[in-house]
Short mmCIF file of C-alpha atoms and ligand atoms in Angstrom, two decimals:
data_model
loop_
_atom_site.label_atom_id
_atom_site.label_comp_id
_atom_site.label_asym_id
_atom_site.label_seq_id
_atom_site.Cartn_x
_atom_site.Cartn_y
_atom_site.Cartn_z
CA UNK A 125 0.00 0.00 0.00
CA UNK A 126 2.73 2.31 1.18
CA UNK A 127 4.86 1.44 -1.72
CA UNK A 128 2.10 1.93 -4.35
CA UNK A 129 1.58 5.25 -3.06
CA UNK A 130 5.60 6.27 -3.37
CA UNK A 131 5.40 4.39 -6.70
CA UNK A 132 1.87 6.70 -7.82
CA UNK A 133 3.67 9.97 -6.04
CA UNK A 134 6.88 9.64 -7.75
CA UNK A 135 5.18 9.10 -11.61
CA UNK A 136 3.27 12.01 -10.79
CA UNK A 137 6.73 14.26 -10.14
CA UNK A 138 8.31 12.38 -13.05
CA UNK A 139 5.35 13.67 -15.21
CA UNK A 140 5.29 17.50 -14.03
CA UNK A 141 9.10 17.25 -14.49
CA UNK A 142 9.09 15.85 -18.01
CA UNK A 143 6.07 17.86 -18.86
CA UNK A 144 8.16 21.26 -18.04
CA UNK A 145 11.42 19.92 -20.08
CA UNK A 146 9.17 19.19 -23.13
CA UNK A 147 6.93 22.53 -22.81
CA UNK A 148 10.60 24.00 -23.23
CA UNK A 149 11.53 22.40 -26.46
CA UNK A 150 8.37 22.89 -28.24
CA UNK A 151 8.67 26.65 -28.05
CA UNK A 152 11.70 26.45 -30.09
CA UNK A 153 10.34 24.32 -32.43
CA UNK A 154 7.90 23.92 -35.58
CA UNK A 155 6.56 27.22 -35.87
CA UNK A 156 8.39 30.36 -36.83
CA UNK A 157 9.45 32.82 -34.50
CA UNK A 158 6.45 35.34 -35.04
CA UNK A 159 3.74 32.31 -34.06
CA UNK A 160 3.17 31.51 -38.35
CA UNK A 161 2.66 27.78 -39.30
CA UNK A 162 2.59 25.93 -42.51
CA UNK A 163 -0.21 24.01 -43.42
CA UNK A 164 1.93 20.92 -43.12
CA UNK A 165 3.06 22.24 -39.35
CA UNK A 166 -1.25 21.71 -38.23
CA UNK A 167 -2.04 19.42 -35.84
CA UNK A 168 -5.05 17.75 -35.10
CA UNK A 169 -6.55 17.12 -31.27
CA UNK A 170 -9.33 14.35 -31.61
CA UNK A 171 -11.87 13.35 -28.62
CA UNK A 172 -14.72 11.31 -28.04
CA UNK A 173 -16.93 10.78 -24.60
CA UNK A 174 -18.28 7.86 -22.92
CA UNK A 175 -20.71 6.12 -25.00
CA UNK A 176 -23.81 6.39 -22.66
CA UNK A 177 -23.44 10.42 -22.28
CA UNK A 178 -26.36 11.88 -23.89
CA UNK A 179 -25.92 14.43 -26.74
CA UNK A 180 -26.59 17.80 -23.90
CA UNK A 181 -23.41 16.86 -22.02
CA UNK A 182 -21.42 16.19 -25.05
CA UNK A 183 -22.12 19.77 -25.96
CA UNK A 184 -20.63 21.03 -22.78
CA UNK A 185 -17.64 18.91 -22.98
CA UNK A 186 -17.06 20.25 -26.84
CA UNK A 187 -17.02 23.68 -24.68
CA UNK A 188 -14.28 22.57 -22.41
CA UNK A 189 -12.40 21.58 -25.09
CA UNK A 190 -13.16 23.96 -27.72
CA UNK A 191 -11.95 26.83 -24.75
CA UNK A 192 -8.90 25.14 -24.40
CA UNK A 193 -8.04 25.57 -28.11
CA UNK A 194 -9.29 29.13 -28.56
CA UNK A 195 -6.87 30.36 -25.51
CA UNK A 196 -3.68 27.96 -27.59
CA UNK A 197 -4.45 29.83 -30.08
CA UNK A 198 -3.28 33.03 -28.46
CA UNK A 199 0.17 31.45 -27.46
CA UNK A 200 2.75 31.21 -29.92
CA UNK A 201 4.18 27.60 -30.17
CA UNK A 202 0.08 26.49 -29.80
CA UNK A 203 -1.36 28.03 -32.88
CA UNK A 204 -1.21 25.28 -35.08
CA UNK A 205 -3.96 23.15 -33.09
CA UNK A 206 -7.07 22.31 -34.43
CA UNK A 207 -9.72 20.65 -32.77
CA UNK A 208 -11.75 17.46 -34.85
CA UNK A 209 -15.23 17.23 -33.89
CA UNK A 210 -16.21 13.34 -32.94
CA UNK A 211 -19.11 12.67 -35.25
CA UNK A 212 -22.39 11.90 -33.69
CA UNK A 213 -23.27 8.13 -33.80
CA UNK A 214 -25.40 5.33 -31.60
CA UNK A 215 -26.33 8.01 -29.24
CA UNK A 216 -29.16 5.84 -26.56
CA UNK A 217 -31.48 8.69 -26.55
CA UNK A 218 -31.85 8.53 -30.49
CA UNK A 219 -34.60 5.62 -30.96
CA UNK A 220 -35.20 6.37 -34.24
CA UNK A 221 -32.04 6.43 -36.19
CA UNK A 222 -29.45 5.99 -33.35
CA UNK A 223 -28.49 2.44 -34.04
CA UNK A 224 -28.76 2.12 -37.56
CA UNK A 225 -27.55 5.28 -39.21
CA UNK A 226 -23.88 6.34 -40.39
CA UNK A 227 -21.86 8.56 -37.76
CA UNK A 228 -22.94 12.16 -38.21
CA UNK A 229 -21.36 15.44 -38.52
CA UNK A 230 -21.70 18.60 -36.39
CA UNK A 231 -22.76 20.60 -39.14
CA UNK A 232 -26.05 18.59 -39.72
CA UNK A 233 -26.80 20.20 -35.91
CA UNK A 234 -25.16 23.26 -35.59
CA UNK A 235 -23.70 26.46 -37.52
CA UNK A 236 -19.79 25.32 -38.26
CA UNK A 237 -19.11 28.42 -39.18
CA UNK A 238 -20.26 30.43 -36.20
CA UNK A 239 -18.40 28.09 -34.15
CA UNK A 240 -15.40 28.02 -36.50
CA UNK A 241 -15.44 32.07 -35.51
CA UNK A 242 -15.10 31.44 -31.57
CA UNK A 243 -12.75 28.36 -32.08
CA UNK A 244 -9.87 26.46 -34.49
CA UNK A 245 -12.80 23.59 -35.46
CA UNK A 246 -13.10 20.78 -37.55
CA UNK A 247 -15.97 17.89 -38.45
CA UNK A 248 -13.68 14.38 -39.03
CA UNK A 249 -14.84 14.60 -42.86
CA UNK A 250 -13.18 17.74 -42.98
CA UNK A 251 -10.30 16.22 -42.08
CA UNK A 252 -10.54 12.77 -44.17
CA UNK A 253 -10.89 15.65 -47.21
CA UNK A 254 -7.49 17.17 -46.02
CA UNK A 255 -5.70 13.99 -45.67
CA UNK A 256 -4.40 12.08 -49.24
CA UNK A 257 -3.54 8.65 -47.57
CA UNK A 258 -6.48 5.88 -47.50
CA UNK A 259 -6.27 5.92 -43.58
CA UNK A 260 -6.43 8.75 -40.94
CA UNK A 261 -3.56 7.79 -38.80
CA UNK A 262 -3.59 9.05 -35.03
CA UNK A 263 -0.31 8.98 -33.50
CA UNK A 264 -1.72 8.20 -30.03
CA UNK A 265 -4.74 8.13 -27.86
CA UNK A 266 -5.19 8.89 -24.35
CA UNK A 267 -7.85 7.24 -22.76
CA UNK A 268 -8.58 9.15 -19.61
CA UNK A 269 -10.08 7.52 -16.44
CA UNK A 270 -11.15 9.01 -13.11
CA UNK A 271 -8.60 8.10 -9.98
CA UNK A 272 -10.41 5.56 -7.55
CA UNK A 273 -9.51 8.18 -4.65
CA UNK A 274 -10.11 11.97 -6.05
CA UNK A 275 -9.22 13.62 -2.85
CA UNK A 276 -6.13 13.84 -1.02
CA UNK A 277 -5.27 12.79 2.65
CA UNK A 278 -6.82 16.48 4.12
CA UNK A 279 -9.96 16.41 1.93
CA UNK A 280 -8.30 18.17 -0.55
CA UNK A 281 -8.95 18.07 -4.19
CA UNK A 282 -6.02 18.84 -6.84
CA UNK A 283 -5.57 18.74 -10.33
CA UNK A 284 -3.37 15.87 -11.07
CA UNK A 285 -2.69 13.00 -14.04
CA UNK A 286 -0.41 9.91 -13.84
CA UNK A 287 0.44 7.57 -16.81
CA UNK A 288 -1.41 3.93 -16.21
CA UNK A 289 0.32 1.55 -17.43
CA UNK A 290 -2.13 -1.80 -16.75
CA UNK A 291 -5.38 -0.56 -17.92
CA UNK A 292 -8.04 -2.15 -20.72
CA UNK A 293 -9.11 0.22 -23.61
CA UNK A 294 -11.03 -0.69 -26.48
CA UNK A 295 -11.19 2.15 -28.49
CA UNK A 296 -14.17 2.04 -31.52
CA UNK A 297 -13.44 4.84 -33.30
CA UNK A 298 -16.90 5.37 -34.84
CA UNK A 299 -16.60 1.96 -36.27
CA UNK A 300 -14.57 3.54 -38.94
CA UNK A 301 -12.22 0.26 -40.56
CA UNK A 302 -9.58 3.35 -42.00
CA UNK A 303 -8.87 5.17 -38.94
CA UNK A 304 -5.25 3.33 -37.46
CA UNK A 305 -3.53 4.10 -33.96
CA UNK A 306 -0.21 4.73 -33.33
CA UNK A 307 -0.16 3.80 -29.08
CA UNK A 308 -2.90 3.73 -26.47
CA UNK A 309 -1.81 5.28 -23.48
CA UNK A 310 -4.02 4.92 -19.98
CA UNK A 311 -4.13 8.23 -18.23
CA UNK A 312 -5.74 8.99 -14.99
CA UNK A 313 -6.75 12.58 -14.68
CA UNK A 314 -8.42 15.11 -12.03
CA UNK A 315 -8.13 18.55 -12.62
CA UNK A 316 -8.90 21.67 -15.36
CA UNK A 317 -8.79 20.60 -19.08
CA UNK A 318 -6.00 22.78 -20.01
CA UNK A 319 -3.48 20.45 -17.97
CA UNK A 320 -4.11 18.37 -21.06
CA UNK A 321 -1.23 19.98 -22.44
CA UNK A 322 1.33 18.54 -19.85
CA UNK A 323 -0.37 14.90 -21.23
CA UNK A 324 0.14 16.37 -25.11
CA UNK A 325 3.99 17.44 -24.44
CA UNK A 326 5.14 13.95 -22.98
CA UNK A 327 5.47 13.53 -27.17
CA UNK A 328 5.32 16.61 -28.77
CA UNK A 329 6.09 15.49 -32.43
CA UNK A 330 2.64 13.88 -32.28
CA UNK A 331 0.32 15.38 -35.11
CA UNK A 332 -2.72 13.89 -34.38
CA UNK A 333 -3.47 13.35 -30.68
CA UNK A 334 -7.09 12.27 -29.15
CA UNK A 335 -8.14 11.96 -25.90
CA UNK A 336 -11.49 9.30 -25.21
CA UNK A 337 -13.52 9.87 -22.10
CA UNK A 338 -13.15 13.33 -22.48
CA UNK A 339 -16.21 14.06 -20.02
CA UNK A 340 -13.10 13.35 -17.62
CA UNK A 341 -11.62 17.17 -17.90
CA UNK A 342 -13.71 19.91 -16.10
CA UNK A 343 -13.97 23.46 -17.43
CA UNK A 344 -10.92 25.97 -16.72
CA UNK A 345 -13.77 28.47 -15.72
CA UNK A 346 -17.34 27.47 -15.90
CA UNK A 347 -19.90 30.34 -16.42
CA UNK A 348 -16.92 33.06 -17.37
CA UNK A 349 -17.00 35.49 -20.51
CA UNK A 350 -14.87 33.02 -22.54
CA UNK A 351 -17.29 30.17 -21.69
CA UNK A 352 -20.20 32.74 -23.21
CA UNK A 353 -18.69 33.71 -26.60
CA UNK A 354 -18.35 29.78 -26.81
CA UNK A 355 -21.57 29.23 -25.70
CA UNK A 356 -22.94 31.67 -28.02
CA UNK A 357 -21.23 30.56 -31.21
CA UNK A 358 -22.79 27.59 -30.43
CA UNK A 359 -25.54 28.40 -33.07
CA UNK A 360 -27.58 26.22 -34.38
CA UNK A 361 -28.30 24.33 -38.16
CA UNK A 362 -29.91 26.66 -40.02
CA UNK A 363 -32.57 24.43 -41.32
CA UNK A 364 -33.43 23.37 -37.59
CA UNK A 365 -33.97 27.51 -36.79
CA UNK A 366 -35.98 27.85 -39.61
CA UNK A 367 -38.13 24.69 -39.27
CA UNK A 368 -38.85 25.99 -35.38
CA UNK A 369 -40.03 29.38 -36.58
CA UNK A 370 -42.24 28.18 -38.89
CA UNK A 371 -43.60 26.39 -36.04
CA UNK A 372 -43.71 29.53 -33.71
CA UNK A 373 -45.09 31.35 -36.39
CA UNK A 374 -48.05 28.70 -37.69
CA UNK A 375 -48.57 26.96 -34.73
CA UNK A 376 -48.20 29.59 -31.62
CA UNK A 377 -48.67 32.68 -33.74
CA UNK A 378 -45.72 34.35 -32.33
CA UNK A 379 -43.63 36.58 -34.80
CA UNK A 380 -40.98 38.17 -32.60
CA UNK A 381 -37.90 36.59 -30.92
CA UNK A 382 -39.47 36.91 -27.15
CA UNK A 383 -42.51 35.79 -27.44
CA UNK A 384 -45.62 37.18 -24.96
CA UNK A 385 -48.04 34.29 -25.59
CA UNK A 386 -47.17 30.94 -24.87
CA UNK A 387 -45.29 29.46 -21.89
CA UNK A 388 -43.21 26.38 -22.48
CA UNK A 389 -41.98 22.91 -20.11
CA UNK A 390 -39.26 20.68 -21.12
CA UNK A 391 -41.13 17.49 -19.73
CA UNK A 392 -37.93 14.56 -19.15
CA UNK A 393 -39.55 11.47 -18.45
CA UNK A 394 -38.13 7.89 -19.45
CA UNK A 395 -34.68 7.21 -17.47
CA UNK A 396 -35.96 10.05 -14.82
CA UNK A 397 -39.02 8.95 -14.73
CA UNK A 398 -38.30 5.57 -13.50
CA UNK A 399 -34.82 6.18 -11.86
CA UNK A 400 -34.93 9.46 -10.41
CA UNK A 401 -38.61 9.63 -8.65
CA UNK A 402 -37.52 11.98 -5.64
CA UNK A 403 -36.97 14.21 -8.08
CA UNK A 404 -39.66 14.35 -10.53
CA UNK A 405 -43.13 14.84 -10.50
CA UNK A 406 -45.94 12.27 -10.89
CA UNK A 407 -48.21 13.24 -14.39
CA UNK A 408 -51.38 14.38 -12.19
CA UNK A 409 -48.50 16.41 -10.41
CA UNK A 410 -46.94 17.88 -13.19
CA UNK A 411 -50.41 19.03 -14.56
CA UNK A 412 -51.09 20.41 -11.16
CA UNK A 413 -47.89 22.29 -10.78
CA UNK A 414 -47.88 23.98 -14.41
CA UNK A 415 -51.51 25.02 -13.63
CA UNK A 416 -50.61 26.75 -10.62
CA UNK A 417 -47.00 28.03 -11.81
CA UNK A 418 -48.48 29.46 -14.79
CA UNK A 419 -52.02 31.56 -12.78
CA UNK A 420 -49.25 32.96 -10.54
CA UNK A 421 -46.75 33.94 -12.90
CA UNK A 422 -48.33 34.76 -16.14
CA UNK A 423 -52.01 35.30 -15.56
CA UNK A 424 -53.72 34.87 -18.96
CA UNK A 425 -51.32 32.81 -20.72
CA UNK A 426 -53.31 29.59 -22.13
CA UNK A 427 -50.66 28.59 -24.48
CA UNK A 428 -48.46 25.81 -23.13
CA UNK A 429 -45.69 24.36 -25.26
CA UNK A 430 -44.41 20.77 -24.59
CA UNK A 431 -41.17 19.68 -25.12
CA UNK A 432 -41.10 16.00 -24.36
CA UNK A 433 -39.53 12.63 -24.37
CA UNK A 434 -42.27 10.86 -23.23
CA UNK A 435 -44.27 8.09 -24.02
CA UNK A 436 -47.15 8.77 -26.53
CA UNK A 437 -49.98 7.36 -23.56
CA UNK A 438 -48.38 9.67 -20.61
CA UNK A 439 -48.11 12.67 -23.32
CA UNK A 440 -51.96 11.88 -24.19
CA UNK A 441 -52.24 11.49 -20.65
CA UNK A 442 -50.54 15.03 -19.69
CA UNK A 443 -52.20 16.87 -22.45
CA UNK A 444 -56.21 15.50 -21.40
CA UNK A 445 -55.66 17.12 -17.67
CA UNK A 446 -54.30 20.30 -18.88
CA UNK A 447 -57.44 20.48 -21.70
CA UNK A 448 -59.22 19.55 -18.68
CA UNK A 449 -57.71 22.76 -17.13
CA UNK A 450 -59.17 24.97 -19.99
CA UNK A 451 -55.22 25.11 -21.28
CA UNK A 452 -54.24 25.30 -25.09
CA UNK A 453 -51.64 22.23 -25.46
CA UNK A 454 -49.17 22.52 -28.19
CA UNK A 455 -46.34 19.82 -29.06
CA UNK A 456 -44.12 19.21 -32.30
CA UNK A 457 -45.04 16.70 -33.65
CA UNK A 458 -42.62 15.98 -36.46
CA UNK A 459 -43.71 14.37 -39.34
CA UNK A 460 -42.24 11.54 -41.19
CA UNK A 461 -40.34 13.57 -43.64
CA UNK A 462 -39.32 16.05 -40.74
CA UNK A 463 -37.76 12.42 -39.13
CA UNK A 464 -35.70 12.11 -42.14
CA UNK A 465 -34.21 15.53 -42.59
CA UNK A 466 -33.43 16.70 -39.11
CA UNK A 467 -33.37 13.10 -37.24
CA UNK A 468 -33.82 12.58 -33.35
CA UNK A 469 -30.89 15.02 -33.07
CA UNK A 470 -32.55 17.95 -34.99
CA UNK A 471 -36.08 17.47 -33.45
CA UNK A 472 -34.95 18.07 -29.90
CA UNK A 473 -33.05 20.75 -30.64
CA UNK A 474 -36.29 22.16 -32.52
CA UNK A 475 -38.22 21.14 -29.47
CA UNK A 476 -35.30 23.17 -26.99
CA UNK A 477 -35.49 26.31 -29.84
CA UNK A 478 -39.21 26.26 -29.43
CA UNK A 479 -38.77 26.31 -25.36
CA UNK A 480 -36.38 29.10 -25.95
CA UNK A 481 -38.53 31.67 -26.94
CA UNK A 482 -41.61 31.63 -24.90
CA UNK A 483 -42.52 34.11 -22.13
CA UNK A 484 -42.03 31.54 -19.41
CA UNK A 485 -39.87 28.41 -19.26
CA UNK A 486 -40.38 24.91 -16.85
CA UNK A 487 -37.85 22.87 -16.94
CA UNK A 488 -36.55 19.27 -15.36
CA UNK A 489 -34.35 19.39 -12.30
CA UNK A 490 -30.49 18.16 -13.47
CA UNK A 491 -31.64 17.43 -17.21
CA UNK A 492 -28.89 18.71 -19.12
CA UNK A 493 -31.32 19.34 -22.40
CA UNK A 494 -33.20 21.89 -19.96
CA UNK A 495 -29.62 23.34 -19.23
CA UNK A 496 -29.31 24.22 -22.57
CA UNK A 497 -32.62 25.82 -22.88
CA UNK A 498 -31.32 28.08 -19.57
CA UNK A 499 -28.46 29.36 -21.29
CA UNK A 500 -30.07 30.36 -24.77
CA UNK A 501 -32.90 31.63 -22.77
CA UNK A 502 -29.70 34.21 -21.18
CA UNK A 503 -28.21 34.64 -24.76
CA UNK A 504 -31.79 35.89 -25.92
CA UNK A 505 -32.18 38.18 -22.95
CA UNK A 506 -34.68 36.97 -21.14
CA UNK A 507 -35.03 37.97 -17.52
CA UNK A 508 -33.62 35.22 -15.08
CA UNK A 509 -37.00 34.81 -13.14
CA UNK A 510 -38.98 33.62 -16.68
CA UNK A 511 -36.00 31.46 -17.23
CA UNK A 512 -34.56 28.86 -14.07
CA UNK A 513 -37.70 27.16 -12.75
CA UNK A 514 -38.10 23.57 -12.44
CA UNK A 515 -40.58 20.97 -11.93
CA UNK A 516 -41.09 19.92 -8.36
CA UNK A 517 -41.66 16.30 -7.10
CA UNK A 518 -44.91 15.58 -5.85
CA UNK A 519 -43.64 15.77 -2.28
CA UNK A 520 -40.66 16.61 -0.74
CA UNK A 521 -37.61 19.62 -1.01
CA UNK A 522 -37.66 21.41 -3.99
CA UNK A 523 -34.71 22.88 -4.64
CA UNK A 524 -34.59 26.04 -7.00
CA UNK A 525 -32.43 25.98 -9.82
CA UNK A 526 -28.65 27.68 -10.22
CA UNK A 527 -29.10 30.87 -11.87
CA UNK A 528 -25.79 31.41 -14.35
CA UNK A 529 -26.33 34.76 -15.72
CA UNK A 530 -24.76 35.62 -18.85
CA UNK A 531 -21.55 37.76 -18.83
CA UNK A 532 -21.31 39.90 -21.79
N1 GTP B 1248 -37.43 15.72 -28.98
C1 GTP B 1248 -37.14 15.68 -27.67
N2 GTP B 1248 -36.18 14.85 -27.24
C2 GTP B 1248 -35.90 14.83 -25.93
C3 GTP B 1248 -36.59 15.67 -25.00
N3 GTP B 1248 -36.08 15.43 -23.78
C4 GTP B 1248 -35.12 14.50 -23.94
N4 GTP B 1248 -35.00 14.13 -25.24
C5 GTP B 1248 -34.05 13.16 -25.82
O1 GTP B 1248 -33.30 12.58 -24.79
C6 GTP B 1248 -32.00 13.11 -24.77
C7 GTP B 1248 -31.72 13.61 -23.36
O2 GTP B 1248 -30.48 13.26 -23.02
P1 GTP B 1248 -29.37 14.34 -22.62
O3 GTP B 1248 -29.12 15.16 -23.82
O4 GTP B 1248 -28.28 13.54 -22.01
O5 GTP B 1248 -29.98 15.22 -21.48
P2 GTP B 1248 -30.54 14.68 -20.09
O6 GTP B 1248 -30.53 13.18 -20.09
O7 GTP B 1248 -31.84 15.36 -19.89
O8 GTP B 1248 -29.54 15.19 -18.99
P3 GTP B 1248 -28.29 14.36 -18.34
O9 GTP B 1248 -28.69 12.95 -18.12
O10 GTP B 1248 -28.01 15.12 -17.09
O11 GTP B 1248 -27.20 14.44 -19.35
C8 GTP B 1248 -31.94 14.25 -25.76
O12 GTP B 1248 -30.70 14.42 -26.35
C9 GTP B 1248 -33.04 13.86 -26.72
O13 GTP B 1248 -32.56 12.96 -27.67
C10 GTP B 1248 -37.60 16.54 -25.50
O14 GTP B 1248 -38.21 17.31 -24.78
N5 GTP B 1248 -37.84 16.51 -26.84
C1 NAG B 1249 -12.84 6.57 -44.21
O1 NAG B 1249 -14.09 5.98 -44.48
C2 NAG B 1249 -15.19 6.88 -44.53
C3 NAG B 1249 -16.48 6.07 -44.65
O2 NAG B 1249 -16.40 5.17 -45.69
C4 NAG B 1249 -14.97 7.90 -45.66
O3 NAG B 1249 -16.05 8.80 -45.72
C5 NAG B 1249 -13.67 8.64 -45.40
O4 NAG B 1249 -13.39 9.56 -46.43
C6 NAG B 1249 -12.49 7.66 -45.24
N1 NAG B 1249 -11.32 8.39 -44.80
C7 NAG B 1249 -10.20 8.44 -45.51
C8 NAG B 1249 -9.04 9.17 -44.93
O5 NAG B 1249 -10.10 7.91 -46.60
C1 NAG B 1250 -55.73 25.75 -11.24
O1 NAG B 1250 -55.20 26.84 -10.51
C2 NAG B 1250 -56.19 27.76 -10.03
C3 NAG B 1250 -55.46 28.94 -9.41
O2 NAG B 1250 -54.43 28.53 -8.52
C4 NAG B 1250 -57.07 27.04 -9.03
O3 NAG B 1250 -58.09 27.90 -8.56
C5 NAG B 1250 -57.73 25.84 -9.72
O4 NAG B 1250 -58.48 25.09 -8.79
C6 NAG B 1250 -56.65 24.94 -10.35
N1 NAG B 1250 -57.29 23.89 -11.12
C7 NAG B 1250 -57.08 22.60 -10.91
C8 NAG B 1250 -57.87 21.63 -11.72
O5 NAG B 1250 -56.25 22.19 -10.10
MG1 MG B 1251 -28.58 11.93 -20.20
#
């Protein structure tokens, strides 16, 4: 025990040593002295997430990452880093295409080029274009893990990684049969994402580097103006913005970009429903609380927009009690062709644009989808008290929301 802990102390000096040394030599190296690079001096970070994150969280840890490459960009021997999108494929939430369909781009979901504006970005067909071999290689992969023991002897929690030498990694790659790897390396890291460099520098003649599990980092600053200009280049696909204003226009008969007449709820049922009860509210309780929520807070408003993964019989369910309640029920109901263009993807994010614009959002306690309606809700310019309510369990605490205000 004692000697595993020298052994896991000592790696950890070797690797802040080595890390320094190598930082060192790549500032002398590959790009020119005023911070210019060739084409053929790029280099290419990769990453991909856990497979069972859900598409919400893998838009936060883009941020993390896509922050870490904006502020490279400002330091001289870091300018040549670009940052490859992992294409979106067998995501669990997406029943109706997940399992079957090819990997997807970003760019069928969001606005490259606004993002390209905030940060160095790249889909991975972007990059197949650029390269003239048959096979992408990656020189190496670091699969991050979490340490068994995050905190220290005094309770204390540092940022720290250590090389691992016995670990098991099976890396899928998107199924892809022409992507090749160089050397898996096991890493176990705590800590802010930018100590990812340290990891990069142990070989810094590496041109194409990716890290997996990259939930693993946390933000360098969460909620800070550099996380907002990411946030808001996050735009979306223009198809999907157009598709929900058509629906704000034809369906809720709003024409302006805060609209006065409809309140919306993101409604997160299946895996909360069954697995988080304390939390979430019963469907006679839900009905209940949005009838009372919405007499209190927006007096005449009979419009109520659903946003909802549930089950067609607890929707029909939902929708009869608040009818019942003399309430206008509205849902997007996409249609077959609507399936096919934007996909499960595209219709929740239609669903979250549609939340984002009404005079009064509900959301679902620790859903990240609702998270994301929170922020665009800020980018818009809503006031916060329209914006960060939840849905309440049918007993027990209710906790309100974090309010994250936007800083301009
Ligand atoms: N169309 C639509 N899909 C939804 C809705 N709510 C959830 N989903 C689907 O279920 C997924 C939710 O998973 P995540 O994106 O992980 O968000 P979350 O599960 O609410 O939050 P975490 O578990 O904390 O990550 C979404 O990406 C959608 O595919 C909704 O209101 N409308
Ligand atoms: C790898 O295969 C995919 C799918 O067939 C293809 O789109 C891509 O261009 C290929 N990449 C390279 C580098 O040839
Ligand atoms: C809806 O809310 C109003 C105002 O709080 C209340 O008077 C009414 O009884 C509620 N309706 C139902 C069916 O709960
Ligand atoms: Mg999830």
């Amino acid at each position: 025990m004692c000697n595993a802990k020298a052994f896991i102390f000592s790696l950890f000096i070797y690797s802040v040593l080595s890390a320094n040394t190598i930082e060192e030599g790549i500032s002398n190296g590959f790009c020119d002295a005023k911070g210019s690079c060739s084409e053929s001096d790029e280099k290419y970070l990769l990453f991909d997430v856990n497979p069972p994150e859900g598409f919400n969280l893998r838009r936060d840890v883009y941020m993390r990452f896509a922050i870490m490459l904006a502020e490279a960009r400002k330091k001289e021997n870091k300018r040549n880093w670009n940052l490859v999108l992992p294409p979106w494929y067998n995501l669990y939430h997406w029943k109706n295409d997940g399992y079957m369909s090819k990997p997807m781009p970003w760019n069928k979901f969001f606005d490259m080029n606004a993002m390209k504006t905030f940060a160095p970005v790249l889909d991975l067909y972007e990059v197949f274009q650029k390269t003239d071999a048959k096979k992408l290689h990656i020189d190496r992969v670091y699969a991050l893990q979490n340490f068994e023991e995050p905190f220290g002897p005094n309770g204390e929690f540092i940022d720290k990684w250590e090389v691992n030498n016995n670990c098991v990694y099976n890396g899928y790659y998107w199924d892809y049969d022409n992507i090749t790897v160089g050397e898996v390396v096991c890493v176990k890291f705590q800590g802010r994402i930018s100590k990812l460099w340290e990891v990069i520098m142990l070989h810094p003649n590496d041109k194409f580097v990716m890290f997996d599990n990259g939930e693993i980092p946390l933000h360098n600053y969460y909620g800070d103006r550099n996380f907002w200009n990411c946030r808001k280049s996050m735009k979306y696909n223009k198809n999907l913005v157009a598709r929900a204003k058509r629906y704000m226009e034809n369906d809720l008969n709003c024409h302006k970009e805060k609209c006065d007449n409809y309140v919306s709820v993101h409604w997160r049922r299946q895996d909360f429903a069954r697995s988080r009860k304390k939390e979430v509210p019963s469907i006679e309780g839900t009905a209940k609380q949005l009838n009372e929520s919405i007499k209190l807070h927006t007096q005449d408003i009979v419009n109520i927009f659903i946003a909802t993964d549930a089950a067609e019989n607890e929707r029909n369910t939902l929708v009869k009690l608040l009818e019942e309640m003399t309430f206008k029920v509205h849902l997007y109901l996409p249609s077959k062709e609507d399936f096919l263009q934007y996909r499960d993807g595209g219709i929740a994010i239609i669903d979250q644009i549609i939340c984002a614009h009404a005079a009064f959002f509900i959301g679902t306690h620790d859903s990240t989808f609702t998270f994301r309606i929170y922020e665009e809700r800020e980018i818009i310019g809503f006031e916060p008290h329209t914006t960060f309510n939840r849905l309440c369990p049918d007993k027990g605490r209710c906790e309100k929301p974090s309010v994250w205000k936007i800083v301009q």
